[in-house]
Tab-separated table of C-alpha atoms in Angstrom:
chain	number	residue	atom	x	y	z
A	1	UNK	CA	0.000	0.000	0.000
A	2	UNK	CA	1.494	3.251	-0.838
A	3	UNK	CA	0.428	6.408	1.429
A	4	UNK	CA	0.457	9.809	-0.644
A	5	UNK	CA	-0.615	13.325	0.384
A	6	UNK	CA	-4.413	13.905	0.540
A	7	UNK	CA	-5.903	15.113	-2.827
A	8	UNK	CA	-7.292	18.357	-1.051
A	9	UNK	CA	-4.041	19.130	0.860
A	10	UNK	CA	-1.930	19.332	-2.537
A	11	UNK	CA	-2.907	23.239	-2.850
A	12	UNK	CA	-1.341	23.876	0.730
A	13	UNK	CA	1.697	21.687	0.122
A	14	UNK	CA	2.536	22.872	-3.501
A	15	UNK	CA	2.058	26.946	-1.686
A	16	UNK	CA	4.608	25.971	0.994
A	17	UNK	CA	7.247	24.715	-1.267
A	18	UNK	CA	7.120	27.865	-3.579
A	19	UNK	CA	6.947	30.323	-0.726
A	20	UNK	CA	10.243	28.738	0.494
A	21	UNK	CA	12.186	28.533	-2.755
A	22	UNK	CA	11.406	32.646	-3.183
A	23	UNK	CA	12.250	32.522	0.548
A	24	UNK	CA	16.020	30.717	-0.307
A	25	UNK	CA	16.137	33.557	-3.417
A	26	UNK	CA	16.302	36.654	-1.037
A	27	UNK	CA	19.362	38.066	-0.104
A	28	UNK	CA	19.481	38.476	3.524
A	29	UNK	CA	19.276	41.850	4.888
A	30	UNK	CA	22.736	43.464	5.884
A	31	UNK	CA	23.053	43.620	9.872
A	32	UNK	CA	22.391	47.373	11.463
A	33	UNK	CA	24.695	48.728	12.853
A	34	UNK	CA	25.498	48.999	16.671
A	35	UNK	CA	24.110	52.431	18.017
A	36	UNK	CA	26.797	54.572	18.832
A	37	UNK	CA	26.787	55.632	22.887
A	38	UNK	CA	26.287	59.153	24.029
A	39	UNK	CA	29.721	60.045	25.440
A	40	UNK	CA	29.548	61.051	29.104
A	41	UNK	CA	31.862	63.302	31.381
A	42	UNK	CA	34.167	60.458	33.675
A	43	UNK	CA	32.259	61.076	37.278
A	44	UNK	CA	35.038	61.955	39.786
A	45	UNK	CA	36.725	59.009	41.656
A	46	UNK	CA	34.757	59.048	45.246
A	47	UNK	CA	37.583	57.534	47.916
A	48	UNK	CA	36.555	54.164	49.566
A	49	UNK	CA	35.667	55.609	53.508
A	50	UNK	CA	37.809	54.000	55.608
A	51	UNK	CA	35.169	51.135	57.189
A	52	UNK	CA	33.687	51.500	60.334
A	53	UNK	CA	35.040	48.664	62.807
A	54	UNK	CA	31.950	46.317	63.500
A	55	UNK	CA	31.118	45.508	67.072
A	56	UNK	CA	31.433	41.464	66.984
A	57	UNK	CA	28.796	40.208	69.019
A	58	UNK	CA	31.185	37.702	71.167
A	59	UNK	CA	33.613	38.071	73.759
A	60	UNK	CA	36.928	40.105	73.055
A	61	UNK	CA	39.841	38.212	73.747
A	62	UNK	CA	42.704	41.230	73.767
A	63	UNK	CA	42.198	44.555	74.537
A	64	UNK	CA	44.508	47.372	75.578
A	65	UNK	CA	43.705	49.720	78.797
A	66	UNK	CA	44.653	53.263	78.555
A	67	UNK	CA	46.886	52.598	81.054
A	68	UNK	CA	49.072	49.925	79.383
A	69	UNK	CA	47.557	46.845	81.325
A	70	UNK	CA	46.802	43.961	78.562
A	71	UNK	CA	43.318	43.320	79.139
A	72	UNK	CA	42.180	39.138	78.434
A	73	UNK	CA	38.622	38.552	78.740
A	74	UNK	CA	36.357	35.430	78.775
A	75	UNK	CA	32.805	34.767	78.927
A	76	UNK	CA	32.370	31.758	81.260
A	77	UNK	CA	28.382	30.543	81.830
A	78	UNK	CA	27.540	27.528	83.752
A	79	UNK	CA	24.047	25.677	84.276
A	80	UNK	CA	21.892	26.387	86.854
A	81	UNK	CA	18.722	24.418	88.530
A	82	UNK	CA	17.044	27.793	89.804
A	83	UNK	CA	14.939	29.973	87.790
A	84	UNK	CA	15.944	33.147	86.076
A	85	UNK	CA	13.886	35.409	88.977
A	86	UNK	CA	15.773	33.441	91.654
A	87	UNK	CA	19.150	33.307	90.272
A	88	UNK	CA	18.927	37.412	89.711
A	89	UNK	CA	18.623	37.442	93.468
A	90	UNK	CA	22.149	36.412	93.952
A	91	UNK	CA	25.022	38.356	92.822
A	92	UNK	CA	27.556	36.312	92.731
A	93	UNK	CA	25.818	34.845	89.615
A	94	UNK	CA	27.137	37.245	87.780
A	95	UNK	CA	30.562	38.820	88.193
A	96	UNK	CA	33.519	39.992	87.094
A	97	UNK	CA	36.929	38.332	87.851
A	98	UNK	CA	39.720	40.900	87.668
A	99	UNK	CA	43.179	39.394	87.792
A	100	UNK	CA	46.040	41.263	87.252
A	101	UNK	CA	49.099	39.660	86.678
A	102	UNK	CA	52.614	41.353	86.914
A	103	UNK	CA	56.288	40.362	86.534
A	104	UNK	CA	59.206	41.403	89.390
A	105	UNK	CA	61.818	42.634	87.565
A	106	UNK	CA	65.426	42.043	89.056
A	107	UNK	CA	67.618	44.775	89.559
A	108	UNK	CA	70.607	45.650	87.546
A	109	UNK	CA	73.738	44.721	89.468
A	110	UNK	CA	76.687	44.579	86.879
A	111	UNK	CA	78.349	46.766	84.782
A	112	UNK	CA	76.873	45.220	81.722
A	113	UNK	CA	73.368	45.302	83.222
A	114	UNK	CA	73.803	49.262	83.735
A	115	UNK	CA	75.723	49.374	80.005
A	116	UNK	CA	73.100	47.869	77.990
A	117	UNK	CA	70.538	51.223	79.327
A	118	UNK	CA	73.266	53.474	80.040
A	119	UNK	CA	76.177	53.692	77.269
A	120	UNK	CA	77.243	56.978	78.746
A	121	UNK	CA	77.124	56.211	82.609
A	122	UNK	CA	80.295	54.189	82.284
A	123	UNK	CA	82.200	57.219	80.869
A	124	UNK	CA	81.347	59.600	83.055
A	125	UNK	CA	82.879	57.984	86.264
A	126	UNK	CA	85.848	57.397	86.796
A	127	UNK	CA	85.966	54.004	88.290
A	128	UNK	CA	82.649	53.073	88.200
A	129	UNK	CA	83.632	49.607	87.550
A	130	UNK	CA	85.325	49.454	91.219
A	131	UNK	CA	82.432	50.732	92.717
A	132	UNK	CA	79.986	48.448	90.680
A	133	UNK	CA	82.022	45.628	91.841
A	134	UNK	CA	81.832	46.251	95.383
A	135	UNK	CA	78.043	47.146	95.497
A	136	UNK	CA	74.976	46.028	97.300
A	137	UNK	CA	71.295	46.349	95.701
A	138	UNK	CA	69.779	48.643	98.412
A	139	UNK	CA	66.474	47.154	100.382
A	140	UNK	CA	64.967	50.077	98.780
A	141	UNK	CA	64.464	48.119	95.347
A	142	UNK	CA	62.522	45.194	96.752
A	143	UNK	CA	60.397	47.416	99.302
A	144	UNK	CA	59.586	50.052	96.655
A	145	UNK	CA	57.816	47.148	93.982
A	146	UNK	CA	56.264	45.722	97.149
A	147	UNK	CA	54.952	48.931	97.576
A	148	UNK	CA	53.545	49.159	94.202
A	149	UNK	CA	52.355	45.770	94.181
A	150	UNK	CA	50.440	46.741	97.573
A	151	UNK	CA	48.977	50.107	95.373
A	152	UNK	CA	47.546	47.700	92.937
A	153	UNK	CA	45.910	45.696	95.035
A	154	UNK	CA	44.317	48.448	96.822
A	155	UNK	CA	42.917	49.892	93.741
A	156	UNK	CA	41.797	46.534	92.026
A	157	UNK	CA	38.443	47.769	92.143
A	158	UNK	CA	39.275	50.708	90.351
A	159	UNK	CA	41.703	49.961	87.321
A	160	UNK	CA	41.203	53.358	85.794
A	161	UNK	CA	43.583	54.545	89.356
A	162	UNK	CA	45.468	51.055	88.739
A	163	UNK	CA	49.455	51.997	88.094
A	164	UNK	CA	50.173	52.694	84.278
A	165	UNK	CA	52.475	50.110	82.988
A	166	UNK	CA	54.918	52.537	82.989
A	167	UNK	CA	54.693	53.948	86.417
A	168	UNK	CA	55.296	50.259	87.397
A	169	UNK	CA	58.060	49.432	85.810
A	170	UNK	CA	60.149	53.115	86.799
A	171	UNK	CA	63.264	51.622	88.631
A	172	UNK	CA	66.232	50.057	87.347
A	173	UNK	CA	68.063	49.583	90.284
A	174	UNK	CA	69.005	51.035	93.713
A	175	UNK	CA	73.015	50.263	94.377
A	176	UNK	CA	74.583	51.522	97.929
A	177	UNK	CA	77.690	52.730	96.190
A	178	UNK	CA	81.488	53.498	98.888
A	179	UNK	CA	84.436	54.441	98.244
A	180	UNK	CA	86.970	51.668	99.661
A	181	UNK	CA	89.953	54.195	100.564
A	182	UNK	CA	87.823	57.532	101.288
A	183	UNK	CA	84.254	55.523	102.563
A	184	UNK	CA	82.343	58.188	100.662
A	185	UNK	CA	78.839	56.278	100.384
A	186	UNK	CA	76.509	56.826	97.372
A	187	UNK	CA	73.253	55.832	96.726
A	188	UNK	CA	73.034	55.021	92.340
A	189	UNK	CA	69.495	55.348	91.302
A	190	UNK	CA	68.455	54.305	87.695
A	191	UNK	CA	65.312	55.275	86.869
A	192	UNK	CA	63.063	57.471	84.361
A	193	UNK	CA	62.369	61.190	85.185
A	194	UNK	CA	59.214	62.695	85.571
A	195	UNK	CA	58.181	66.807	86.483
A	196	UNK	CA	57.631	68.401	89.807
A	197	UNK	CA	56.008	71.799	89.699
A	198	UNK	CA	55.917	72.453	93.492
A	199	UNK	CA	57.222	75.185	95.887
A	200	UNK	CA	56.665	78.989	96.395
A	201	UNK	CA	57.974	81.597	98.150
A	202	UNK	CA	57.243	84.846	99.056
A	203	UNK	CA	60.265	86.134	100.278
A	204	UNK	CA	62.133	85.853	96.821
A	205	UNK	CA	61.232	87.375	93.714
A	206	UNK	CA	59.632	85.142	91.811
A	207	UNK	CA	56.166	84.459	89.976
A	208	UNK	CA	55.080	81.272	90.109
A	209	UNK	CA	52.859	79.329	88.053
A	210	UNK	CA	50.522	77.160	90.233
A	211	UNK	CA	48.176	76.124	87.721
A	212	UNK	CA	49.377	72.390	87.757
A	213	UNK	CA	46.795	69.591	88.758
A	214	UNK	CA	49.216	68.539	91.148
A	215	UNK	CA	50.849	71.367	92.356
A	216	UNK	CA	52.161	72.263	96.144
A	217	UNK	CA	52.796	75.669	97.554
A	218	UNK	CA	55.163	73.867	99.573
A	219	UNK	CA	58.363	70.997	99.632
A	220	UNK	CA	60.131	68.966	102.216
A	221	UNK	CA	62.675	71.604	102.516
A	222	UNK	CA	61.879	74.571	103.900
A	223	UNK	CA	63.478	77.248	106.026
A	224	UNK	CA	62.254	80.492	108.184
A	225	UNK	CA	60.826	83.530	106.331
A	226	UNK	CA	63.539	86.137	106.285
A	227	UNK	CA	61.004	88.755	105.441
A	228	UNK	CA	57.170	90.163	105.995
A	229	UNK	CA	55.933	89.667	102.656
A	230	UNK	CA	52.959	87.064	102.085
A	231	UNK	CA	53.835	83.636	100.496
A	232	UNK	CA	51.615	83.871	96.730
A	233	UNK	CA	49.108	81.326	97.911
A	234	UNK	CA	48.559	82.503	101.187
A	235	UNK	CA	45.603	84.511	100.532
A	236	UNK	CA	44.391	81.765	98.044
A	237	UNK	CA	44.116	79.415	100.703
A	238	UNK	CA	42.716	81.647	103.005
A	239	UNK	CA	39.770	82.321	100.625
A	240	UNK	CA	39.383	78.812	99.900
A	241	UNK	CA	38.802	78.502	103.899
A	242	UNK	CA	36.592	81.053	104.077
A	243	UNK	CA	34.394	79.304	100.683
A	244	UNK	CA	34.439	76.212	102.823
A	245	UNK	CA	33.009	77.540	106.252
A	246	UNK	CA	30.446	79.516	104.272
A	247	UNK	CA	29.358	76.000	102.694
A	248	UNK	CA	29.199	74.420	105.969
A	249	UNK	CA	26.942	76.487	107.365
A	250	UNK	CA	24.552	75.760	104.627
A	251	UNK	CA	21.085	74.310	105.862
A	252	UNK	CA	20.583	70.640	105.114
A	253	UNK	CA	24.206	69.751	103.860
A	254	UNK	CA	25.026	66.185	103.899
A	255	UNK	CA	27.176	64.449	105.984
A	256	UNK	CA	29.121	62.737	103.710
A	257	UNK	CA	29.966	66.411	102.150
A	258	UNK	CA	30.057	68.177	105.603
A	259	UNK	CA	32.900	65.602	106.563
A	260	UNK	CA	34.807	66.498	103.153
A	261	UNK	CA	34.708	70.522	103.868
A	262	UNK	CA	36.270	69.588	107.392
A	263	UNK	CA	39.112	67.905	105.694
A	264	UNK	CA	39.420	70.116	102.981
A	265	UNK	CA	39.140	73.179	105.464
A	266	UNK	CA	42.092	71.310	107.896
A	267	UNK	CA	44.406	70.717	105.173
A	268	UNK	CA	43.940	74.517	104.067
A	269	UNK	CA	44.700	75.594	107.524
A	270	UNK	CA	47.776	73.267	108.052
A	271	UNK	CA	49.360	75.362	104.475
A	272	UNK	CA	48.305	78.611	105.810
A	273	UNK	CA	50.716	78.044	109.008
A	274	UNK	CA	53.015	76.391	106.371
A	275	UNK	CA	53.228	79.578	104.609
A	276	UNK	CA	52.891	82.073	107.060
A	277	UNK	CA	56.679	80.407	108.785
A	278	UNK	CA	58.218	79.016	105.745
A	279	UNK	CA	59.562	79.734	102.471
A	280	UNK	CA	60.293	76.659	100.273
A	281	UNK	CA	62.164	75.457	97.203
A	282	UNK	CA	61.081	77.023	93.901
A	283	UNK	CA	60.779	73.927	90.919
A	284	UNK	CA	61.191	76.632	88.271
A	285	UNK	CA	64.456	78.194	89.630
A	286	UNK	CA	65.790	75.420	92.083
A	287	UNK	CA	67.940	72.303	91.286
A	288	UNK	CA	66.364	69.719	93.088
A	289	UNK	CA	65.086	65.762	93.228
A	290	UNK	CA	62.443	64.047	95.139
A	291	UNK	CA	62.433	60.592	96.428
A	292	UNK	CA	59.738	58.255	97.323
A	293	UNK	CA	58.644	58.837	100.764
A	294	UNK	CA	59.091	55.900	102.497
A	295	UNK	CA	62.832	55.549	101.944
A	296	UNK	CA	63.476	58.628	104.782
A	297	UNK	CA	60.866	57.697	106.856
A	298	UNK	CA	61.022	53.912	107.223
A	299	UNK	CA	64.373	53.182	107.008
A	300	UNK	CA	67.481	53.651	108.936
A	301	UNK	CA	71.242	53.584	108.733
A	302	UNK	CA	74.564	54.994	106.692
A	303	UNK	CA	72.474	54.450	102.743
A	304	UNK	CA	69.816	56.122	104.219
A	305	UNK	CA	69.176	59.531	102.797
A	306	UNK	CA	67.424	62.563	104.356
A	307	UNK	CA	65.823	65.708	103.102
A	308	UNK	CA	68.487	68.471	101.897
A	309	UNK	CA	71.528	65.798	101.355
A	310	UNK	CA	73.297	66.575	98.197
A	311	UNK	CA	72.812	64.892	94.619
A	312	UNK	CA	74.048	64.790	91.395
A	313	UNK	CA	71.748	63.715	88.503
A	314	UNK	CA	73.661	62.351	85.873
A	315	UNK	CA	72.381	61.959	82.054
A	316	UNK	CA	73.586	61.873	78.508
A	317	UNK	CA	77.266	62.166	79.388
A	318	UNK	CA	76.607	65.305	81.582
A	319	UNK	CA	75.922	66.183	85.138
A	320	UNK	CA	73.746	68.243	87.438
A	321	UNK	CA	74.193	69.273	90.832
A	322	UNK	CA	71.136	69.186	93.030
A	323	UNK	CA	69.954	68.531	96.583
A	324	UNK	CA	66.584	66.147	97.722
A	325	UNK	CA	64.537	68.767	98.187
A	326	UNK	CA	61.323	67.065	98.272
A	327	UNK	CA	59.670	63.547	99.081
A	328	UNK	CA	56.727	61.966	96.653
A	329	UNK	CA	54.342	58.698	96.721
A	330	UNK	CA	56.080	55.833	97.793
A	331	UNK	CA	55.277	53.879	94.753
A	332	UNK	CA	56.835	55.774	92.429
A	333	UNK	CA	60.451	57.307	91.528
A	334	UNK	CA	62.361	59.057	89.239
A	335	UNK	CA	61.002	62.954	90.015
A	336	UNK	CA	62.922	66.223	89.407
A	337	UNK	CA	62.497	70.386	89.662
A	338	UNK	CA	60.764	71.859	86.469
A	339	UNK	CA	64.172	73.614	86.386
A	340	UNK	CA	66.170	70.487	86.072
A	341	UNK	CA	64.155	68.295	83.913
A	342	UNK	CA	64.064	71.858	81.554
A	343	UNK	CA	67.884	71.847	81.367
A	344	UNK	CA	67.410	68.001	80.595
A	345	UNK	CA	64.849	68.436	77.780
A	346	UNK	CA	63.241	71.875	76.952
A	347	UNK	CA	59.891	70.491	75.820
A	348	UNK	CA	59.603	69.437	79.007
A	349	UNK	CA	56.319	70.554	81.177
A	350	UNK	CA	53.550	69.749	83.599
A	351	UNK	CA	52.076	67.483	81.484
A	352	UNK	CA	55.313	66.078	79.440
A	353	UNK	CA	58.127	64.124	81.302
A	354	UNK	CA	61.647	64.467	80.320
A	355	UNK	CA	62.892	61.183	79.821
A	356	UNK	CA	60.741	58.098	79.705
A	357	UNK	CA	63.372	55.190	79.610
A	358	UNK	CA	65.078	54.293	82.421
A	359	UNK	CA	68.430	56.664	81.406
A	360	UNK	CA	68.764	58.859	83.970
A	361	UNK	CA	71.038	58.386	87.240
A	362	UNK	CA	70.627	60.031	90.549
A	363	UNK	CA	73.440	60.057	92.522
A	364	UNK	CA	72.341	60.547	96.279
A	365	UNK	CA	75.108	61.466	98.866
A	366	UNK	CA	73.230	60.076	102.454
A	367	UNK	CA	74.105	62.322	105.236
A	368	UNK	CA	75.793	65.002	103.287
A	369	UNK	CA	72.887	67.487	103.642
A	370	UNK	CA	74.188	70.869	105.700
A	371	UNK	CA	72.949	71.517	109.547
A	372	UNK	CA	70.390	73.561	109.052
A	373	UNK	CA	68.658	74.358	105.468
A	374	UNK	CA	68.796	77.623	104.231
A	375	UNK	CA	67.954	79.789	100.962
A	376	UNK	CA	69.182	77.976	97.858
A	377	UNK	CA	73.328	79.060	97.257
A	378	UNK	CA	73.411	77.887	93.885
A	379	UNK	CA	77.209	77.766	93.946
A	380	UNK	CA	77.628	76.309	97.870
A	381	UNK	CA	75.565	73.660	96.315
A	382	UNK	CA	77.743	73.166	93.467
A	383	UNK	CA	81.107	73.003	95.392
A	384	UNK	CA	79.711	70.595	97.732
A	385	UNK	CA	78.727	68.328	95.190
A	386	UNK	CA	81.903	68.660	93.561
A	387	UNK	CA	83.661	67.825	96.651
A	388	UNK	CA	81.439	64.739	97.413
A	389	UNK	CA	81.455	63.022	93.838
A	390	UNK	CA	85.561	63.579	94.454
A	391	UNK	CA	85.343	61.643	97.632
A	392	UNK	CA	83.356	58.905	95.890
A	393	UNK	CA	86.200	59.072	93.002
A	394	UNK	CA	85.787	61.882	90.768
A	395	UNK	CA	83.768	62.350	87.488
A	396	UNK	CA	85.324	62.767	84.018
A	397	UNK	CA	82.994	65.880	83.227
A	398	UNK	CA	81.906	69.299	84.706
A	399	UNK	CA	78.973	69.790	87.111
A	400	UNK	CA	76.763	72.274	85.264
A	401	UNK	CA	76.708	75.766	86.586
A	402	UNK	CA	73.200	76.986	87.160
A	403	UNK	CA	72.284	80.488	86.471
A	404	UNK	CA	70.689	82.394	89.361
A	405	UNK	CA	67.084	83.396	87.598
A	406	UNK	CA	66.274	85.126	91.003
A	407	UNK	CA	66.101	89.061	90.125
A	408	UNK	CA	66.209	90.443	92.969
A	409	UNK	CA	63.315	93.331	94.247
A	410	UNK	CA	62.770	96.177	92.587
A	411	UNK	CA	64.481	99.295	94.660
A	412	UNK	CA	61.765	101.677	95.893
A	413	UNK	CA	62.289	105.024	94.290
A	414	UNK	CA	62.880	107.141	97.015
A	415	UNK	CA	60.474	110.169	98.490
A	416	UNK	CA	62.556	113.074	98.373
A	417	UNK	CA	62.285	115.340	101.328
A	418	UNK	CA	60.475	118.873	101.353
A	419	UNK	CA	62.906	122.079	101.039
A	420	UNK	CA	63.334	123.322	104.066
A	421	UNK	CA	62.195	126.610	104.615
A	422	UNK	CA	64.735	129.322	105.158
A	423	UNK	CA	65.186	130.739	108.521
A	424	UNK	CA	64.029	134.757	107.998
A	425	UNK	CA	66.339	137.103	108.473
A	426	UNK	CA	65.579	140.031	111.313
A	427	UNK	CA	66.976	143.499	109.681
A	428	UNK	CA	68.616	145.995	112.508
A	429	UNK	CA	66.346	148.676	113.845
A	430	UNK	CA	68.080	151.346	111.569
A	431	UNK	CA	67.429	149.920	108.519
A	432	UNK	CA	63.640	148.917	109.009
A	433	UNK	CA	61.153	151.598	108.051
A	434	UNK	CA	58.454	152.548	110.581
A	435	UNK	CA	55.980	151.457	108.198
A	436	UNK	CA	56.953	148.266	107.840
A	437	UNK	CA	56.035	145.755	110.388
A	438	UNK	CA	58.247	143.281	111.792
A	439	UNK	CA	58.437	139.737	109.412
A	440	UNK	CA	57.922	138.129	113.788
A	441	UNK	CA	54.684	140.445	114.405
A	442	UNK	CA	51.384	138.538	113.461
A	443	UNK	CA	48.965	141.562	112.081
A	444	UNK	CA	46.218	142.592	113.492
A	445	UNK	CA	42.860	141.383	111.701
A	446	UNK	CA	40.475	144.508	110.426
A	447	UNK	CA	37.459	144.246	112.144
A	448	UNK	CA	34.301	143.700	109.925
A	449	UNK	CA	30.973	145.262	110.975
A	450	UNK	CA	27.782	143.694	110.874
A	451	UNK	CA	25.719	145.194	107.973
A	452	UNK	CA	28.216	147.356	105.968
């Protein structure tokens, strides 16, 4: 059987076949061309903003304090069988754990220890290996980092008042330097400096700036006012007595603040006296160092040094002679006059230390300090220093010379004295004319009548 197309599809078969052979005849149409683009001005280059650091929702292992403790954190959350409104109840169910953990350092005892802070130290002796070989690390090293170890332990609770890292870590050593032919004893502090603004005194002529956080009208070494003219601060603190009492005797104060202004109002009264005896060391114009506190009052014997002994800061191949004119917090040392640490470094101000590393040596002569303390004698001071590092073996540079910045009062001009009056002279009876009365005779006054 043979299939074929349907008789009445033919017509639609035979119109498909021609349609596509005119179809195959046609020359495609040529392809249009791409538009061409607008141009467009180049859009300045925005800069990529530098991304904002995303809070991660999870405990932060490392952070850093502002004051240079490394802080390591850890979320730690255990099970408990009591419900939430119970377990709030308690607070030990949630707390913080503060551990802070510290290393002792050791102090430096040999030459190379002191070298490898201190390339110039070595040079500026002249047998400081002798003396390094027959030193002994003073007590004063271990107490003063059990001291600071007992400071942050008291403020645990408070780590913004917690000791910087660098306030900790302040002290090199403490050697208890002698001299094995002339016993000359020295005390060899290596340690960082830091600025002391303190002192006034209104017997010299001097301004001083007290505007300091931590500033002192007055320092460990004092003497009697020589004069009647009022310490600066005097009448500040008197006003700031006067402020409190006025407060006190408020209605309704506190307690808590009534017991503050009767503090406050003690501790203004105890620098009033101060001032009204004493005059004190000036930072600004004085030479002088300040130890920790509890070296001259806890301690006794030959290495231990007292208020107005002698010193010689040494630094950068070049030395300074000075006297311990103050005492500071026991936790910390390395402290020097504005007018020292200047000479040292003259950025140097209330608010920027001198030297930060531990470069600078104080050379403390125990016992040397004179009989009774007296106005600074800038160059007293330097021969006895002079005298005392000669005893301990000599140095192979110059003490420095201060300058005396004192001007001294300005000279009242004096109030000249009224002419005297000349003595009038009596003329001989001959040669005075009747008419004239004598210069001795008071006139008579011409009566005046009433109504004329």
């Amino acid at each position: 059987m043979k299939f074929g197309v349907p008789v009445w599809m033919r017509g639609f078969v035979i119109l498909a076949l021609v349609q596509m052979a005119m179809t195959g005849c046609e020359k495609p149409a040529p392809p249009l061309p791409p538009p061409t683009p607008t141009p467009t001005a180049t859009p300045t280059p925005v800069p990529t903003p530098t991304p904002i650091p995303a809070l991660v929702r999870k405990p932060l292992p490392t952070a850093t304090l502002f004051n240079g403790l490394a802080l390591e954190s850890a979320v730690v959350v255990l099970p408990s069988n009591e419900l939430a409104s119970t377990d709030r109840k308690e607070a030990r169910n949630y707390t913080v754990e503060v551990t802070i953990r510290t290393q002792l350092p050791r102090p430096a005892t040999t030459l190379e220890d002191i070298e490898a802070e201190n390339h110039s130290l070595p040079s500026v002796f002249k047998n400081l290996p002798e003396l390094i070989s027959g030193a002994h690390v003073s007590p004063f090293f271990k107490k003063i980092y059990e001291l600071k170890t007992a400071d942050i332990r008291r403020n645990l609770s408070k780590l913004d008042a917690v000791l910087t890292r660098h306030n900790f870590y302040d002290c090199e050593t403490i050697l208890e330097l002698q001299n094995p032919v002339s016993s000359r004893r020295a005390l060899l502090f290596l340690a960082d400096m830091d600025v002391n603004t303190d002192g006034s005194d209104g017997d010299r002529n001097v301004k001083v700036d007290g505007s300091s956080s931590t500033f002192l009208p007055q320092t460990s070494y004092r003497w009697p006012k020589q004069s009647e003219r009022p310490n600066p601060f005097l009448s500040i603190e008197e006003k700031k007595v006067a402020t409190l009492t006025a407060e006190a005797a408020q209605p309704g104060i506190k307690a808590a603040r009534a017991e503050e202004i009767k503090s406050e109002i003690n501790l203004s009264k105890r620098r009033i006296y101060d001032m009204k005896k004493w005059s004190f060391l000036i930072a600004d114009t004085d030479p002088f160092i300040v130890l920790p506190g509890f070296i001259m009052r806890d301690f006794n014997g030959p290495f231990v040094p007292k208020i107005g002994d002698y010193a010689v800061v040494i630094y950068n191949g070049k030395a300074y002679p000075a006297i311990v004119g103050d005492s500071g917090p026991s936790q910390k040392i390395g402290e020097a006059s504005m007018l020292l640490c200047r000479e040292i470094n003259s950025r140097s101000s209330n608010i920027a230390r001198p030297v930060s590393d531990l470069k600078v040596a104080y050379l403390v002569f125990p016992g040397s300090g004179d009989e009774k303390n007296a106005p600074p004698d800038l160059i007293v001071w330097r021969e006895k220093c002079y005298q005392l590092t000669e005893e301990l073996g000599g140095l192979n540079v110059d003490l420095h010379v201060w300058p005396n910045l004192v001007p001294p009062w300005p000279t009242p001009t004096p109030t000249p004295s009224p002419e005297a009056t000349p003595e009038p002279t009596t003329p001989s009876p001959e040669a005075t004319p009747a008419s004239t009365p004598s210069p001795t005779s008071t006139p008579e006054p011409t009566p005046v009548t009433p109504g004329v």
